[in-house]
Short mmCIF file of C-alpha atoms in Angstrom, two decimals:
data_model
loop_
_atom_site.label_atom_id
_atom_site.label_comp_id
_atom_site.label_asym_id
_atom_site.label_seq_id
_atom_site.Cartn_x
_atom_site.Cartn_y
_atom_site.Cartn_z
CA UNK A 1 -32.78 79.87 64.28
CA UNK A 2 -30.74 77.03 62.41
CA UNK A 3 -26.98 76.84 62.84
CA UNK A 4 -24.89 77.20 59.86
CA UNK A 5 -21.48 74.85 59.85
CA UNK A 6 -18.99 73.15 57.91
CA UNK A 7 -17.64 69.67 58.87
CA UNK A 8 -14.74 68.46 56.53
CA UNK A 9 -12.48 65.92 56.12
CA UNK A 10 -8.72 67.15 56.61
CA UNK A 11 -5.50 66.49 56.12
CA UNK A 12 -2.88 67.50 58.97
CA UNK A 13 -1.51 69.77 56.07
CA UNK A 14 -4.72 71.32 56.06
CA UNK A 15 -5.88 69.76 52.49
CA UNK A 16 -9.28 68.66 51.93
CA UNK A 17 -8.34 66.74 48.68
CA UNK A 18 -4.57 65.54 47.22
CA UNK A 19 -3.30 66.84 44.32
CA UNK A 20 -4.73 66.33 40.94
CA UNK A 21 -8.53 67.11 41.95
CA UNK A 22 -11.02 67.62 38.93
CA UNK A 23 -13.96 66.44 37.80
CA UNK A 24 -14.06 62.27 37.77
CA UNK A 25 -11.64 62.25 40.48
CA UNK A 26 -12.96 64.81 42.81
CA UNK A 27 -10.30 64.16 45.73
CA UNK A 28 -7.27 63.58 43.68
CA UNK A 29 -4.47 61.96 45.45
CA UNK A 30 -6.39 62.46 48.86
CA UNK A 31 -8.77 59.55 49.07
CA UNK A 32 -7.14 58.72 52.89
CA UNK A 33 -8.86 61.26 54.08
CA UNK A 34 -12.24 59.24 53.50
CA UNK A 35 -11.21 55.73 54.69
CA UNK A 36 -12.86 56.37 58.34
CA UNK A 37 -15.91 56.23 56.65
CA UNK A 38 -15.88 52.68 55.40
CA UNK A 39 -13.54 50.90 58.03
CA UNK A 40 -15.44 50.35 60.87
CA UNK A 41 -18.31 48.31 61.87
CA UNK A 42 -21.06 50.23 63.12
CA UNK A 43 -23.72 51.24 60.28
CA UNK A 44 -24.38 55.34 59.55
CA UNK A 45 -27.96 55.85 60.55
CA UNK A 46 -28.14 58.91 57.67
CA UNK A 47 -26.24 57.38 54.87
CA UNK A 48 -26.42 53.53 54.67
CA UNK A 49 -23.40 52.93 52.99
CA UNK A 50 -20.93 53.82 55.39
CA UNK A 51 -19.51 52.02 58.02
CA UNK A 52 -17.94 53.49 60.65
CA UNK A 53 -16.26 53.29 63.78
CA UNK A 54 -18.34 54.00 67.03
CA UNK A 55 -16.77 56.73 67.85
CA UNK A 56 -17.02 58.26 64.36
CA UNK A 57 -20.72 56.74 63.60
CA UNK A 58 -22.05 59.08 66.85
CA UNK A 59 -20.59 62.18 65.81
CA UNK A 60 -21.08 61.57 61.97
CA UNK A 61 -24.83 60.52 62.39
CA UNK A 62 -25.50 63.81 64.72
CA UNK A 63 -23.94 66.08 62.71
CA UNK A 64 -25.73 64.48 59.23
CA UNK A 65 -28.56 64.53 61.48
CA UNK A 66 -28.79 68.06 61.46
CA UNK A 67 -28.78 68.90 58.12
CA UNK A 68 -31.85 70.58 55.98
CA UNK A 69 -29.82 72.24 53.31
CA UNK A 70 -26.12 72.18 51.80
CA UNK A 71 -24.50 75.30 50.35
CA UNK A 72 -21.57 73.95 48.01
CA UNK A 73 -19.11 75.75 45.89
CA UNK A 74 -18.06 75.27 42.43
CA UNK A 75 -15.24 73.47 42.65
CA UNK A 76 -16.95 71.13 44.87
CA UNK A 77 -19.58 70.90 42.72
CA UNK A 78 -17.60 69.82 39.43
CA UNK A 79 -15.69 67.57 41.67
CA UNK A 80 -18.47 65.74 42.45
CA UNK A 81 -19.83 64.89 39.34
CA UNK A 82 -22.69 67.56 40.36
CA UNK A 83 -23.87 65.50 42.95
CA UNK A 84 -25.32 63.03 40.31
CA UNK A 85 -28.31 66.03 40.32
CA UNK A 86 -29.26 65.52 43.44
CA UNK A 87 -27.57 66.54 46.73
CA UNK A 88 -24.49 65.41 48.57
CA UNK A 89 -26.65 64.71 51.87
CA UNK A 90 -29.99 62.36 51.11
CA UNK A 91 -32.43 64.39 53.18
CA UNK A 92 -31.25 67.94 52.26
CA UNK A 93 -31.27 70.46 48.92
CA UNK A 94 -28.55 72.12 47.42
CA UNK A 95 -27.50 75.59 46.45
CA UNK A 96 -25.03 76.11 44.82
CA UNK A 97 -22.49 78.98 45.14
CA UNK A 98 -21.37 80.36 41.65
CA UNK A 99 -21.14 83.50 39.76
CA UNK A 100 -20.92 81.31 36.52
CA UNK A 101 -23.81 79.37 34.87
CA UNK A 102 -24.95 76.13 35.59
CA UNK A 103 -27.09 74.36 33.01
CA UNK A 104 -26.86 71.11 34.29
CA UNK A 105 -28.57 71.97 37.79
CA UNK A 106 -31.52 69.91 38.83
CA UNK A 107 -34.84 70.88 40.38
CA UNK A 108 -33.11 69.49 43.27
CA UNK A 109 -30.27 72.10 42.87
CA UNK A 110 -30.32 76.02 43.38
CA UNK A 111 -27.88 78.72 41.76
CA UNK A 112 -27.28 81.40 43.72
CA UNK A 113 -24.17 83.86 43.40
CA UNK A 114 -24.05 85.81 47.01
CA UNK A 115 -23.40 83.67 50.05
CA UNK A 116 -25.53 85.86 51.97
CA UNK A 117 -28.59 84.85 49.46
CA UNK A 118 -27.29 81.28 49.41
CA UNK A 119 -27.14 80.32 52.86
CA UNK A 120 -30.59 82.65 53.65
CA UNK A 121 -32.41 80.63 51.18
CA UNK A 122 -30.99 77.41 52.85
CA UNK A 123 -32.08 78.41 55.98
CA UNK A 124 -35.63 78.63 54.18
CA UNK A 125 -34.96 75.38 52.60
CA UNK A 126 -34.06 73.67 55.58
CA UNK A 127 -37.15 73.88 57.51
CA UNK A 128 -35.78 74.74 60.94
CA UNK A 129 -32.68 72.41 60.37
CA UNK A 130 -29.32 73.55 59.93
CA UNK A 131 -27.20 74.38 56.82
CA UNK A 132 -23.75 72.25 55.88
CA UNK A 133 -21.00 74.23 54.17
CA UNK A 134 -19.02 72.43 51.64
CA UNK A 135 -15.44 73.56 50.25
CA UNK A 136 -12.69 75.83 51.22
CA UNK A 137 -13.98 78.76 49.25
CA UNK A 138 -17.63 78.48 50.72
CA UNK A 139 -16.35 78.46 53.96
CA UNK A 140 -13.60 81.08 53.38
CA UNK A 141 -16.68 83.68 52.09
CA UNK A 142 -19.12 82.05 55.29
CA UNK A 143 -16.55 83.06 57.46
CA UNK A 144 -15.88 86.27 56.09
CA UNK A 145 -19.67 87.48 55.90
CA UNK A 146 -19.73 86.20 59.94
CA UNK A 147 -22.26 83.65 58.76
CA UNK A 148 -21.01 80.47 60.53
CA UNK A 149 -21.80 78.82 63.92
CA UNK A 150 -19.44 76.07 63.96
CA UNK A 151 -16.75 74.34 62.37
CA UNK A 152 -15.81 70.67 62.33
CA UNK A 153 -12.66 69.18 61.20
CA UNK A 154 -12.36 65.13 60.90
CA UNK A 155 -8.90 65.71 60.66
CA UNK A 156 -6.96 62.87 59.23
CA UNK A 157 -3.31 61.77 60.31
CA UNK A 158 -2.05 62.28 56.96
CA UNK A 159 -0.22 65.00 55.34
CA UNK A 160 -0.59 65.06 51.99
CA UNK A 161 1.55 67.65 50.90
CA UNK A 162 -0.34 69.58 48.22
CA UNK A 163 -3.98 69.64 46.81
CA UNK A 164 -6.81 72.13 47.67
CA UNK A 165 -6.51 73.75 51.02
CA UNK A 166 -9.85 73.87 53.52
CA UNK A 167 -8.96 77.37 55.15
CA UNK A 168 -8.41 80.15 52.54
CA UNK A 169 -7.11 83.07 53.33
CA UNK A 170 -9.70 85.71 55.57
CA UNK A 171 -9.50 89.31 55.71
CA UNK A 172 -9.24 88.85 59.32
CA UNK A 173 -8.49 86.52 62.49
CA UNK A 174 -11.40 84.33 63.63
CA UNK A 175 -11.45 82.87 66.84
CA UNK A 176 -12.58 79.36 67.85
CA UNK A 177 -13.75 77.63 71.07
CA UNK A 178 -12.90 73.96 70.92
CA UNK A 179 -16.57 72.46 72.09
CA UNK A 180 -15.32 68.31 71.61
CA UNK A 181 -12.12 66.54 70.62
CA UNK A 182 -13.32 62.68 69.69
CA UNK A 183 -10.56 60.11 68.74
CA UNK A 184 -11.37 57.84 66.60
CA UNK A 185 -9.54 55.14 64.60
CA UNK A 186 -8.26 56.90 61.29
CA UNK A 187 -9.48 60.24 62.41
CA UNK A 188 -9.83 62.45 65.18
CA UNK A 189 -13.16 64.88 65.34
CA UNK A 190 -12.86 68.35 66.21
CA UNK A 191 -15.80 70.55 66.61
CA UNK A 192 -15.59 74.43 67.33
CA UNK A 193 -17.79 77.09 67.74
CA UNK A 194 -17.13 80.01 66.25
CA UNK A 195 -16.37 83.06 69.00
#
């Protein structure tokens, strides 16, 4: 069965953007927290624009790699200009998690308001792939359901002080088995499993 994970971008702080976030400027004071995907010289495989450090590039490129399908939240969503109306990953559709609704959604996009529904119809979607969790809140409601495999934090040597925080808060503790610590420059990857 495909894995379901999240892989983010963090500050130390624990912010995945700076303050200021909305639509049109989607990481508000936190763009730092993206440079490691530009300042290197060693091409993404998945997503051609990026340049990246070795280090990063390997890690980046497997876990893009193993994405079918993207379950996004809201905020996320606006954030990102929906996506343009396509998907945040190039080989993989989107569902989007909302209780509100969204008339601007593509045929490329999904609505659906349960994260159980949302990341079972990924796991249709995604042909034997695995699913990518975007934003704090997705994650936060993944967690809580027990629906995720594995969490990755690029965490950036920043702290930003403010902005949107990646780990809401859970009804309960959730344990995490560090699988691989990978420094890079600009960012260090950590990837868990979830116990």
């Amino acid at each position: 069965m495909s894995k379901v994970f999240s892989a983010h971008a963090v500050s130390v702080d624990g912010y995945i953007t700076g303050r200021g976030a909305r639509p049109g400027n989607g990481l508000g004071d936190g763009g730092t927290l993206f440079d490691w995907y530009t300042d290197g010289d060693t091409q993404s495989r998945v997503f051609d624009f990026f340049k990246l450090s070795e280090p990063s590039a390997r890690v980046f490129d497997d876990l893009a790699g193993r994405v079918g399908a993207i379950v996004a939240g809201r905020n996320t969503y606006e954030d990102s200009d929906h996506f343009g109306g396509g998907s945040p990953h190039p080989g993989a559709r989107l569902f989007l998690l909302s209780h509100r609704p969204a008339p601007e959604l593509t045929p490329q996009q999904t609505l659906v308001g349960d994260i159980k529904e949302a990341i079972e119809a990924a796991r249709e979607a995604a042909g034997g792939k695995d699913v990518g969790l975007m934003g704090g809140g997705v994650l936060t409601s993944a967690l809580a359901a027990g629906l995720v495999d594995e969490v990755v934090l690029h965490q950036v040597p920043v702290l930003l002080g403010g902005g949107r925080s990646f780990f809401q808060e859970l009804p309960s503790r959730v344990r995490l088995r560090l699988i691989e610590a990978v420094p890079a420059p600009g960012v260090t990857h950590l990837h868990y499993s979830v116990a």
